[in-house]
CSV table of C-alpha atoms in Angstrom, one decimal:
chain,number,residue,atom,x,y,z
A,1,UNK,CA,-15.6,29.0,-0.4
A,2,UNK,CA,-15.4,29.2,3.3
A,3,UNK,CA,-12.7,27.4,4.9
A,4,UNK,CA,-15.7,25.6,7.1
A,5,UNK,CA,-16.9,24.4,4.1
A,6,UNK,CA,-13.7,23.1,2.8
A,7,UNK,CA,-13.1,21.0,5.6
A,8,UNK,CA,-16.4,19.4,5.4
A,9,UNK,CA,-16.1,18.5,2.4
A,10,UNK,CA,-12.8,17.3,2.9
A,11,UNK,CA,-14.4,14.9,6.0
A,12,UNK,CA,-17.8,14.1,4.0
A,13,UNK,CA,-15.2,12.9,0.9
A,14,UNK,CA,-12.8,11.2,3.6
A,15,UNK,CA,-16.2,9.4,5.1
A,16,UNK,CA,-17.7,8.4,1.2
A,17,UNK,CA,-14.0,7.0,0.3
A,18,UNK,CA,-14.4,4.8,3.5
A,19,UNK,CA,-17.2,3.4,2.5
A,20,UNK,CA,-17.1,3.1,-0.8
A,21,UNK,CA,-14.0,0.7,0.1
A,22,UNK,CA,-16.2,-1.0,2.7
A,23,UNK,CA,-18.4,-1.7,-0.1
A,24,UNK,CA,-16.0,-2.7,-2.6
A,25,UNK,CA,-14.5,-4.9,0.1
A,26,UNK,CA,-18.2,-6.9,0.4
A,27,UNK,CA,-18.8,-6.7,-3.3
A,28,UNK,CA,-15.8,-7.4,-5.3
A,29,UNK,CA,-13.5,-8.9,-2.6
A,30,UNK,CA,-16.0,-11.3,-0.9
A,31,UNK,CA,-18.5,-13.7,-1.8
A,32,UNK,CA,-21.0,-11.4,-0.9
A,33,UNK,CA,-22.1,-10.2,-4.4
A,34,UNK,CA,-21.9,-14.0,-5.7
A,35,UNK,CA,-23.8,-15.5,-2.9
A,36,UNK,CA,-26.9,-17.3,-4.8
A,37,UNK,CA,-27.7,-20.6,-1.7
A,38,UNK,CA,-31.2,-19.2,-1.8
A,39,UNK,CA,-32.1,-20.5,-5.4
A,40,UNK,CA,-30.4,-24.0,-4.7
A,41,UNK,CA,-31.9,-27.7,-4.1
A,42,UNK,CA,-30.4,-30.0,-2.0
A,43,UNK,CA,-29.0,-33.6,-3.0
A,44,UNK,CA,-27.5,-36.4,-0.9
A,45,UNK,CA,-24.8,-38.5,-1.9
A,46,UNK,CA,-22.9,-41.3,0.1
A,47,UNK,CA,-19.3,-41.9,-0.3
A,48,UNK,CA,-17.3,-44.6,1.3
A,49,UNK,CA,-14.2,-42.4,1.9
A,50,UNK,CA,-14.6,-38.5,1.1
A,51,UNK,CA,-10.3,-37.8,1.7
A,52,UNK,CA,-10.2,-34.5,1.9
A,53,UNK,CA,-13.7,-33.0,0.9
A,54,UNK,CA,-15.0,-29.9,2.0
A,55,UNK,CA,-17.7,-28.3,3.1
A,56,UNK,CA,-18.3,-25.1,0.4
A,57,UNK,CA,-16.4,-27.5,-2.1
A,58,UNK,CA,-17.6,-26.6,-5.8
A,59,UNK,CA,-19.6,-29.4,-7.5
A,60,UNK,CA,-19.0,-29.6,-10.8
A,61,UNK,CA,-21.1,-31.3,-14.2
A,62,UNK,CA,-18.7,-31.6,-17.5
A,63,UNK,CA,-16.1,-29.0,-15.6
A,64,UNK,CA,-18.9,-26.3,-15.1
A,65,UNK,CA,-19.6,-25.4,-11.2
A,66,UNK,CA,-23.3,-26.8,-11.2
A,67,UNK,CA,-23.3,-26.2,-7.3
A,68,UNK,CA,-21.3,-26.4,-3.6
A,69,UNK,CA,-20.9,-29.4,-1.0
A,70,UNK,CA,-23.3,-28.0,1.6
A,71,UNK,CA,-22.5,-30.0,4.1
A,72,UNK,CA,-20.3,-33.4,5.3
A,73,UNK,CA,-21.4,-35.8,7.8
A,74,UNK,CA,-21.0,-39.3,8.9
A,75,UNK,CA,-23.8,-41.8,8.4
A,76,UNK,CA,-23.3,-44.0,11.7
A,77,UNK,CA,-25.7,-46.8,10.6
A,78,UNK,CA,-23.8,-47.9,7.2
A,79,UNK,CA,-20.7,-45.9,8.1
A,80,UNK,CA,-20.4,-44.0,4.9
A,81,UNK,CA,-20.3,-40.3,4.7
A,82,UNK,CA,-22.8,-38.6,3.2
A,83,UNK,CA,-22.5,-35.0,1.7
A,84,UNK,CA,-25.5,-32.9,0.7
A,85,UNK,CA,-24.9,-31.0,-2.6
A,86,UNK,CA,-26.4,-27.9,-3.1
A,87,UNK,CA,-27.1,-27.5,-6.7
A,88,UNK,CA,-28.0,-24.4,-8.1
A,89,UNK,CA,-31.7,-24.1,-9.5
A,90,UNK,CA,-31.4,-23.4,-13.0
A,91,UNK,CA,-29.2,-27.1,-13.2
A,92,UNK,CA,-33.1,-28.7,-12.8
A,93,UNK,CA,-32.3,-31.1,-15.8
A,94,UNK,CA,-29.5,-33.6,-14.2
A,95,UNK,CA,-31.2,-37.1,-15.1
A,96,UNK,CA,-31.4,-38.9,-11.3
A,97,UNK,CA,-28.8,-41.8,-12.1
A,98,UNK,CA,-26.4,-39.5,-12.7
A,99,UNK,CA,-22.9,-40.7,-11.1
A,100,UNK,CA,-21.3,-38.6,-8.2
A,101,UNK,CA,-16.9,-38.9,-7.8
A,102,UNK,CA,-15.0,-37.0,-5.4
A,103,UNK,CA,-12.0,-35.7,-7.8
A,104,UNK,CA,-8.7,-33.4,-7.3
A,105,UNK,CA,-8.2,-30.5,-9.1
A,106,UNK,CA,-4.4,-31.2,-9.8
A,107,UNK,CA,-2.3,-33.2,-7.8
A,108,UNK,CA,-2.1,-31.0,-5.0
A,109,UNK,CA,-5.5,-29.3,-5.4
A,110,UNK,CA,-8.7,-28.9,-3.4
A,111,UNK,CA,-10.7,-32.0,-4.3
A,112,UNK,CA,-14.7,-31.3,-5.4
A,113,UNK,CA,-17.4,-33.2,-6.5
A,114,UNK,CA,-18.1,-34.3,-10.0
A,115,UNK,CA,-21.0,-35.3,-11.6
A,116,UNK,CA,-21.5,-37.5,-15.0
A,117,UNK,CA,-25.1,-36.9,-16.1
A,118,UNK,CA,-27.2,-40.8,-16.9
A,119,UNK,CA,-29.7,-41.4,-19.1
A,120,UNK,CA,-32.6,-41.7,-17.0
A,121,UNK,CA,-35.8,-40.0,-17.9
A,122,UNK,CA,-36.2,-38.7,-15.0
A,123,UNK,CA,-34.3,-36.0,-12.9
A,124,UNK,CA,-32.9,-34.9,-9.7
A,125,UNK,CA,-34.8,-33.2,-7.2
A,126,UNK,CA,-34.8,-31.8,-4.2
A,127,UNK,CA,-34.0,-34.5,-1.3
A,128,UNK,CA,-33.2,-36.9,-4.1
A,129,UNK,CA,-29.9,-39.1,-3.1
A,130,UNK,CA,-27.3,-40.0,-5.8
A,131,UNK,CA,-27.2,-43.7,-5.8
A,132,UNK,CA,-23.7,-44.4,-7.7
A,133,UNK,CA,-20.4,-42.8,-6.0
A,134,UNK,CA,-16.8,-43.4,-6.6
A,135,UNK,CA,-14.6,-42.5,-3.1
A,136,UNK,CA,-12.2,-40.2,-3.4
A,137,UNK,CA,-8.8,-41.3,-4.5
A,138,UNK,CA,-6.3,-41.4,-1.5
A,139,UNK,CA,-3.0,-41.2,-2.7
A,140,UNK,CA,-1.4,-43.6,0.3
A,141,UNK,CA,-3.7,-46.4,-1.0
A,142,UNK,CA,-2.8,-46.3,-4.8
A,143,UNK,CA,0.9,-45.8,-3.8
A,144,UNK,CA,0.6,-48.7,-1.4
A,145,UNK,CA,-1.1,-50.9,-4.3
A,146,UNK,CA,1.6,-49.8,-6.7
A,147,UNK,CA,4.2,-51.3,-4.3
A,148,UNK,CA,2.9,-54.3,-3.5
A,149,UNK,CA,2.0,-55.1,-7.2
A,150,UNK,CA,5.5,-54.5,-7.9
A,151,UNK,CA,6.7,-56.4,-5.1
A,152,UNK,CA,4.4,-60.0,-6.2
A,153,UNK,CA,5.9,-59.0,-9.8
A,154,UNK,CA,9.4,-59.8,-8.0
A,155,UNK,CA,8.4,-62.8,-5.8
A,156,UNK,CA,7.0,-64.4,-9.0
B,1,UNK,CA,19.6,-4.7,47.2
B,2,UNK,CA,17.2,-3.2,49.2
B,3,UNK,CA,17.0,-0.3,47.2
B,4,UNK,CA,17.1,-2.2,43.9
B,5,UNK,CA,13.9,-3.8,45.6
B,6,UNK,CA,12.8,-0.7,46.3
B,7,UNK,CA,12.7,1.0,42.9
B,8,UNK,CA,12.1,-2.5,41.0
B,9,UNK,CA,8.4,-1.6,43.5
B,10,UNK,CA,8.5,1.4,42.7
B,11,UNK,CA,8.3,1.2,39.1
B,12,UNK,CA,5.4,-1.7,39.6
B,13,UNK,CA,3.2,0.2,41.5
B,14,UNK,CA,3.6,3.3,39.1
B,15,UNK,CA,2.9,1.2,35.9
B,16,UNK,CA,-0.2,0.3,37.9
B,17,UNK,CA,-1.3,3.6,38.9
B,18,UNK,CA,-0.8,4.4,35.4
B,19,UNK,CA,-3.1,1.7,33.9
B,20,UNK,CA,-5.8,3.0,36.5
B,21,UNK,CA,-5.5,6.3,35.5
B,22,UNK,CA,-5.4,5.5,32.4
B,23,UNK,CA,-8.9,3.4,33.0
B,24,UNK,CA,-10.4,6.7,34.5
B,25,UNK,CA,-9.6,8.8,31.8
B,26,UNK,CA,-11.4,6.0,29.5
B,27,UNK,CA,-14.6,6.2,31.5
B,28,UNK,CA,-14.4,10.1,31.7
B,29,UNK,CA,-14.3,10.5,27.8
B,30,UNK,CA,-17.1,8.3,27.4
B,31,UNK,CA,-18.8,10.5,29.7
B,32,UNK,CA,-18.0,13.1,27.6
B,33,UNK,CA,-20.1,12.1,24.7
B,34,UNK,CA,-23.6,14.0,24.9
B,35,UNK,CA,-21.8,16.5,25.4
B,36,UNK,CA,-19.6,16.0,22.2
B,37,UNK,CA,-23.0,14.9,20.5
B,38,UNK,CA,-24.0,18.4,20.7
B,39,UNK,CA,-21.1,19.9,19.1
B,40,UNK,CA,-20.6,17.9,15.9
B,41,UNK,CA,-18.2,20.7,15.1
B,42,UNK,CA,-15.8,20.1,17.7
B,43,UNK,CA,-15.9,16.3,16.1
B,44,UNK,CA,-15.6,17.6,12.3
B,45,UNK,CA,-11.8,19.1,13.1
B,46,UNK,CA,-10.8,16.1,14.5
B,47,UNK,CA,-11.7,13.7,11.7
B,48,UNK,CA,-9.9,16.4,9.8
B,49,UNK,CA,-7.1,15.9,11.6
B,50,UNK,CA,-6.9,12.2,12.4
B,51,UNK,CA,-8.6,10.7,9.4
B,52,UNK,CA,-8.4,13.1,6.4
B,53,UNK,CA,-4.2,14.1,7.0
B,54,UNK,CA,-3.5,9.9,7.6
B,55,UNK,CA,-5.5,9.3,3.9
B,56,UNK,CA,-2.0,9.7,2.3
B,57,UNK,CA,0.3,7.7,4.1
B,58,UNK,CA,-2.4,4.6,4.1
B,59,UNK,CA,-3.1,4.9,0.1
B,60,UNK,CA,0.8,5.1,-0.5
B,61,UNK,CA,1.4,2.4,1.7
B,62,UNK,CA,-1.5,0.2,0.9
B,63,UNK,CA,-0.9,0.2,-3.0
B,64,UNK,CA,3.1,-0.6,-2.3
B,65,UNK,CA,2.3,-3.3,0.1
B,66,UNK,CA,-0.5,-4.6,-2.1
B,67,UNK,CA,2.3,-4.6,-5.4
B,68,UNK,CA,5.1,-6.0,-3.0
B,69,UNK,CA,2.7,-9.2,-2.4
B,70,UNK,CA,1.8,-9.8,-5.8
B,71,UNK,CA,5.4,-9.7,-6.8
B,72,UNK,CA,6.7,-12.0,-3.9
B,73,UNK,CA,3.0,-14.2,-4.1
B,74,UNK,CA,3.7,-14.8,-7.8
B,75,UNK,CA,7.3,-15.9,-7.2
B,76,UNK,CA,6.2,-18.6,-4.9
B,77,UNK,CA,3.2,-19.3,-6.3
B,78,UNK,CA,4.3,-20.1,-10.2
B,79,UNK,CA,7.1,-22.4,-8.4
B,80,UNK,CA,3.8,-24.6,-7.7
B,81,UNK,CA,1.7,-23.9,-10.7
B,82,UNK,CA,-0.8,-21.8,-9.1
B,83,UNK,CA,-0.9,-18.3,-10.3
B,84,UNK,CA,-4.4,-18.2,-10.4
B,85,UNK,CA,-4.8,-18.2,-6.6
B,86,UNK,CA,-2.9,-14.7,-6.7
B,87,UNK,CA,-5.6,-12.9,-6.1
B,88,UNK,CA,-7.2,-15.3,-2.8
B,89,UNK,CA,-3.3,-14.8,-1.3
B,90,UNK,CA,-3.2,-11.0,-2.0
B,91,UNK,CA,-7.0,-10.5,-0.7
B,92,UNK,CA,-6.8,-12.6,1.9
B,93,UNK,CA,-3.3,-11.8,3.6
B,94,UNK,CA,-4.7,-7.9,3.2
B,95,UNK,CA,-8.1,-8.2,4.9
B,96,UNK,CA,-7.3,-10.3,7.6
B,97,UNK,CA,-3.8,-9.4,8.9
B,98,UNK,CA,-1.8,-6.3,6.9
B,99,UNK,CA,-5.0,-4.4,6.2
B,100,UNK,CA,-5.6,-3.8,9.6
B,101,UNK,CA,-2.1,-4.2,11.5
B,102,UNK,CA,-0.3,-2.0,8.8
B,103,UNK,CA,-3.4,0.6,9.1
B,104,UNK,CA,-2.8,0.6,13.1
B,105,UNK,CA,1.1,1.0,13.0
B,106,UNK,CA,0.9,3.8,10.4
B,107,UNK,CA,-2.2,5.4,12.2
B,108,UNK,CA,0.0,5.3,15.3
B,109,UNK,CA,3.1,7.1,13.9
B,110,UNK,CA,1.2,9.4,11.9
B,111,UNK,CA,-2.1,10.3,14.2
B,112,UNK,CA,-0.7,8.8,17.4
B,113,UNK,CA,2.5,10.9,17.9
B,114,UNK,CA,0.6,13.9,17.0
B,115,UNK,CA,-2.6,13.4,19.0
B,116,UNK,CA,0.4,12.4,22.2
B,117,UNK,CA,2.5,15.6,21.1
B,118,UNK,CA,-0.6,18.1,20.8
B,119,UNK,CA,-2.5,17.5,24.0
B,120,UNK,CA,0.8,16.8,26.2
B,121,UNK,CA,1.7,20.4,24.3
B,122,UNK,CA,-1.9,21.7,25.4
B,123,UNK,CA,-0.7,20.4,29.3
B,124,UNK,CA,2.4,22.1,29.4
B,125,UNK,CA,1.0,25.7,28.1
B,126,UNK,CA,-1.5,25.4,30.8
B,127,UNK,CA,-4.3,25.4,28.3
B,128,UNK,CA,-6.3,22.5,29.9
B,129,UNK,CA,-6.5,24.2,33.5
B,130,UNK,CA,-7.3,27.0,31.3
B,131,UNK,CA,-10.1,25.7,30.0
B,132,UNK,CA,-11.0,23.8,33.6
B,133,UNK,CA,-11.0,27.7,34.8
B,134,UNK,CA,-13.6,28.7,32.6
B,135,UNK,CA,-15.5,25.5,33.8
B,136,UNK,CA,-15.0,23.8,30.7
B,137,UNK,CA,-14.2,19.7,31.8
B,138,UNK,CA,-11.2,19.6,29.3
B,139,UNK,CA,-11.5,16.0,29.0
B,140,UNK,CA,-15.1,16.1,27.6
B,141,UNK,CA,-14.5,19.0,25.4
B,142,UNK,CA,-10.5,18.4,23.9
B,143,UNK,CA,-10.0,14.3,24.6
B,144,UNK,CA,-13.8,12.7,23.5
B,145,UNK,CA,-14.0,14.6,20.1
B,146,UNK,CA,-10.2,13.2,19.5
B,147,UNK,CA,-11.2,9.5,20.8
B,148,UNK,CA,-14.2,9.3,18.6
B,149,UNK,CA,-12.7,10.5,15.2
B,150,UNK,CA,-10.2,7.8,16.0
B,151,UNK,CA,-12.1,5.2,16.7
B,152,UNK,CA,-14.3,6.2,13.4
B,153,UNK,CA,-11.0,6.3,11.1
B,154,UNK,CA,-9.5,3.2,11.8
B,155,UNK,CA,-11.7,1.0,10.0
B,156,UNK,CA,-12.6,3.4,7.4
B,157,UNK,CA,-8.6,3.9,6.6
B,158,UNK,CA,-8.3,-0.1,6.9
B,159,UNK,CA,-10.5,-1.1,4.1
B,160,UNK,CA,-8.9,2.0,2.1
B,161,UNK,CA,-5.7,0.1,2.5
B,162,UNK,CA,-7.1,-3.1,1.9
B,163,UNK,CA,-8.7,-1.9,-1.3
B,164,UNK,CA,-5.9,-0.3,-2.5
B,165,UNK,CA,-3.3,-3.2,-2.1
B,166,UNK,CA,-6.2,-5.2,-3.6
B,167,UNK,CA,-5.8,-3.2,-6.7
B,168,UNK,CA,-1.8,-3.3,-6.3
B,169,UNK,CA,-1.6,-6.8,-6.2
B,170,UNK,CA,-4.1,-7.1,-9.3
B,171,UNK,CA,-1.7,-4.2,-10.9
B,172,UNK,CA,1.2,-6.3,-10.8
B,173,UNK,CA,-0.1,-10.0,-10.9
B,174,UNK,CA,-2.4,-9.0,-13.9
B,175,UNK,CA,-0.9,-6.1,-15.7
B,176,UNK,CA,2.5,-6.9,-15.1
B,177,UNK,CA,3.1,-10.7,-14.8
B,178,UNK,CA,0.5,-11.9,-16.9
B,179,UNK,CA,-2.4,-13.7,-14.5
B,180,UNK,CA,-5.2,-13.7,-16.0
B,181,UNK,CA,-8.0,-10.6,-14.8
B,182,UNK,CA,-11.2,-13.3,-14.4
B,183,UNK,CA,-9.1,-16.0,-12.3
B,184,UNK,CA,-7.8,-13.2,-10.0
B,185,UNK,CA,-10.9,-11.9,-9.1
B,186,UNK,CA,-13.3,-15.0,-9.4
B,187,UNK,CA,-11.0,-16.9,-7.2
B,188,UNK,CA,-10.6,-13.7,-4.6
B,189,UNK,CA,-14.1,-14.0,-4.5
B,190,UNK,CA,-14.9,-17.5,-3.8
B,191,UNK,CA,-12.4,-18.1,-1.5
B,192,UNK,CA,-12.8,-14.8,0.8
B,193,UNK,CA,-15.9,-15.1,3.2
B,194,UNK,CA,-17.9,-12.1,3.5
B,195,UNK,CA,-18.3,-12.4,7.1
B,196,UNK,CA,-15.4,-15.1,8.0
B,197,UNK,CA,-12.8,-12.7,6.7
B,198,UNK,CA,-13.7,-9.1,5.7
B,199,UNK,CA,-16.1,-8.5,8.5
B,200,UNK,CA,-13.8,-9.9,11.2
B,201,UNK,CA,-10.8,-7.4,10.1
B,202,UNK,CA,-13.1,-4.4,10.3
B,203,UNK,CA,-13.4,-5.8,13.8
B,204,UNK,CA,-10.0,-6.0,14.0
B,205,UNK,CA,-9.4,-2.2,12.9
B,206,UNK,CA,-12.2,-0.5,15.3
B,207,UNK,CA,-10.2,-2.3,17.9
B,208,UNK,CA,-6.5,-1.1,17.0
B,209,UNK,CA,-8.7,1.9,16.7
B,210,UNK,CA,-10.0,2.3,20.0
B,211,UNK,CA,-6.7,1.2,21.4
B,212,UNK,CA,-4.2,3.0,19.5
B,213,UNK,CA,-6.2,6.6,20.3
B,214,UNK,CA,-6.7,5.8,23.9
B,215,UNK,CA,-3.0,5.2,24.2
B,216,UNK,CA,-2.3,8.6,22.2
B,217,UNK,CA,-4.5,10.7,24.4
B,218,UNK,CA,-3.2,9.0,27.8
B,219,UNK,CA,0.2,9.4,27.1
B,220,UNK,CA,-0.4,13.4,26.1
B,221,UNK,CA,-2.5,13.6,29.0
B,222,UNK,CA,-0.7,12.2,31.4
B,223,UNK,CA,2.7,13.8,30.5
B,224,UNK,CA,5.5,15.4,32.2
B,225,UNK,CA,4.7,19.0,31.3
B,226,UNK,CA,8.2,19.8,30.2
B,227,UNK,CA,9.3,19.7,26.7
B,228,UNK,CA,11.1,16.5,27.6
B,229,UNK,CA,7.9,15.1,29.1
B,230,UNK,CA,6.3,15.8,25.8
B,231,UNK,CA,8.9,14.4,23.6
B,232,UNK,CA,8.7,10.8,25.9
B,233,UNK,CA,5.4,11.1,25.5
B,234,UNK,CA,5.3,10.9,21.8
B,235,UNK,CA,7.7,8.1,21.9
B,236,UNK,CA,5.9,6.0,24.1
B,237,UNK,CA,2.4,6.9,22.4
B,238,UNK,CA,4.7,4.8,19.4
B,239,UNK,CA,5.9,2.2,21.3
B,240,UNK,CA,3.1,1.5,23.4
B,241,UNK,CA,0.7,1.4,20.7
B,242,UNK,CA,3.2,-0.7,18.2
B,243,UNK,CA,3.4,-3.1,20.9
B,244,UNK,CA,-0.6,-3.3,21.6
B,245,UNK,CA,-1.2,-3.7,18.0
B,246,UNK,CA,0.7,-6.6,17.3
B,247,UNK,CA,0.4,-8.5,20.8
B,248,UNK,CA,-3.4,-8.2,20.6
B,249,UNK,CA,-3.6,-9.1,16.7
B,250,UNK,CA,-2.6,-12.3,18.0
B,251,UNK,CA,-5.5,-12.6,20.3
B,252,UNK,CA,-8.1,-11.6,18.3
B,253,UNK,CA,-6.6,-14.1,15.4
B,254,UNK,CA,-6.8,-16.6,17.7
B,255,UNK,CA,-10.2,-16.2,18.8
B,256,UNK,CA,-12.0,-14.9,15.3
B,257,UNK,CA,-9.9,-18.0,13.5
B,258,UNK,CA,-9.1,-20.7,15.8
């Protein structure tokens, strides 16, 4: 082999590596092989206090990611928030008075959305809008209760 | 005093002159691409040189640095119950900062110092008026080919780096310490944004890239043509591009993630 051709080889297998990383990088690394919003329909729920939802937050149904928070914004005629859920389209069986909380995973976790299926007959659908909601628990507030219940306890 | 004022000018208008020479020779190796264009050979050796003989140093380093964050990631990480985000910290602190910072200041000791040493070398034999004698423009024909495979390396040897501390990290968090191999790479993979994160440090790299082999060539080019000259050059060609590297990583982090 001509010492021409051993260095193009050596470039052409320096090049493939490259790429092959580039790839692996979109692939395995990023979200790019598990991106799936194209086969998803859209839901609206309204929450008096989302604390510290996200946008691209997982929504869950019985601990299984069912979905992802679309998108967050404020509603300025009832001032609630209102998220739109993108769930994915082979979850077309959630019965439409199914009941939407924003929960933390652990105590110092992300928060997401879960969902406890109803009983209705019928189901959710694109544009449908989740009627029940619990806020999300804010930790000052239920630390704030907790004292003052203690402190009546004491006056009484 | 006057004197101190004098050479405290001086040195301000050289550093200038430098930077506008250092402009020109940027525009004149651009010019030089058709030309290159029609040697692809001249090209080939180059990537040789600059990409194929830095594979080494990136893979060693990249798997260490990837192993070293799993290690020290896992540490702090169990302290807070969450292992399983191993893999988002290793991933994510190797696409967008070390992959491409590390890659630079290795690409600048390793390709820098001998891109700086070999033409500043080529300068003080005389080859380049040589080659200007026998009408060859020595900037299209020895600096473009050199500028190019540079600025094609970079981000190739960035995402080797990346990839390979990927697997480091995954080496010793999963192999070694126990997290387990689904949460490591599901979480990796909802957490790191395709274009957010990976996409913006391949910018990152073809930018250390361009600026890292510009420095190279101007400090060889623009040498003392003594031995002396040569061997500041290198050092500077070092420096300089260290010193780039990590002032404009802050920059671009600023702008690409507010």
């Amino acid at each position: 082999m001509s010492k021409t051709t051993q260095l193009e080889i050596l470039v052409g297998a320096f090049m493939a590596a490259g790429f092959v990383a580039l790839f692996f990088l979109a692939m395995q690394v990023s979200n790019l092989g598990t991106v799936n919003s194209g086969d998803a329909y859209r839901i609206t729920a309204r929450f008096d206090n989302i604390g510290g939802l996200k946008a691209k937050a997982p929504v869950t149904l019985a601990g299984v990611e069912v979905g992802r928070v679309l998108d967050i914004y404020f509603d300025s005629k009832d001032f609630r928030a209102v998220a739109v859920l993108g769930i994915y389209s082979q979850y077309n069986q959630i019965p439409d008075d199914t009941f939407a909380k924003i929960l933390t995973a652990g105590l110092l976790g992300e928060q997401y959305v879960g969902l406890d299926p109803g009983g209705s007959e019928s189901v959710l659908k694109e544009g449908s809008e989740i009627a029940v909601t619990q806020s999300a628990l804010v930790l000052e507030e239920v630390i704030g209760q907790f004292i003052y219940g203690k402190a009546q306890e004491g006056a009484n | 005093m006057i004197t101190w004022l004098a050479t405290l000018g001086r040195a301000g208008l050289a550093s200038a002159a430098r930077l506008g020479r250092a402009n020109l020779l940027m525009l004149a190796m651009w010019g030089g691409l058709p030309a290159m264009l029609r040697r692809p050979r001249l090209l080939l050796d180059q990537m040789f040189s600059v990409g194929v003989l830095t594979v080494l140093i990136i893979a060693v380093s990249g798997v260490f640095v990837g192993m070293v964050l799993g290690l020290q990631g896992y540490y702090i990480l169990s302290r807070f119950g969450a292992e399983a985000t191993l893999g988002v910290m290793v991933a994510a602190s190797l696409v967008r900062e070390l992959g491409p910072v590390v890659t630079a200041l290795l690409f600048a000791g390793r390709a820098g110092s001998a891109l700086a040493a070999e033409i500043g070398l080529m300068k003080s034999t005389e080859q380049l008026s040589g080659l200007e004698m026998m009408a060859v423009n020595p900037q299209h024909r020895v600096l473009t080919p050199r500028l190019v495979a540079g600025i094609l390396s970079m981000p190739l040897l960035a995402a080797m780096f990346t990839t390979l501390g990927v697997y480091g990290g995954w080496f010793v968090g999963v192999g070694l310490l126990g997290v387990d191999d689904g949460t490591y790479w599901a979480q990796m993979q909802s957490q790191i944004d395709w274009h957010e994160d990976v996409l913006n440090g391949v910018i990152k790299s073809v930018v250390f890239g361009v600026v890292c082999t510009w420095i190279a060539i101007f400090q060889g080019y623009d040498c003392v043509p003594t031995s002396e000259g040569v061997s500041r050059a290198t050092t500077r060609t070092v420096v300089h591009s260290s010193l780039a590297v990590l002032g404009l990583d802050f920059v671009l982090t600023a702008l690409m993630f507010n």
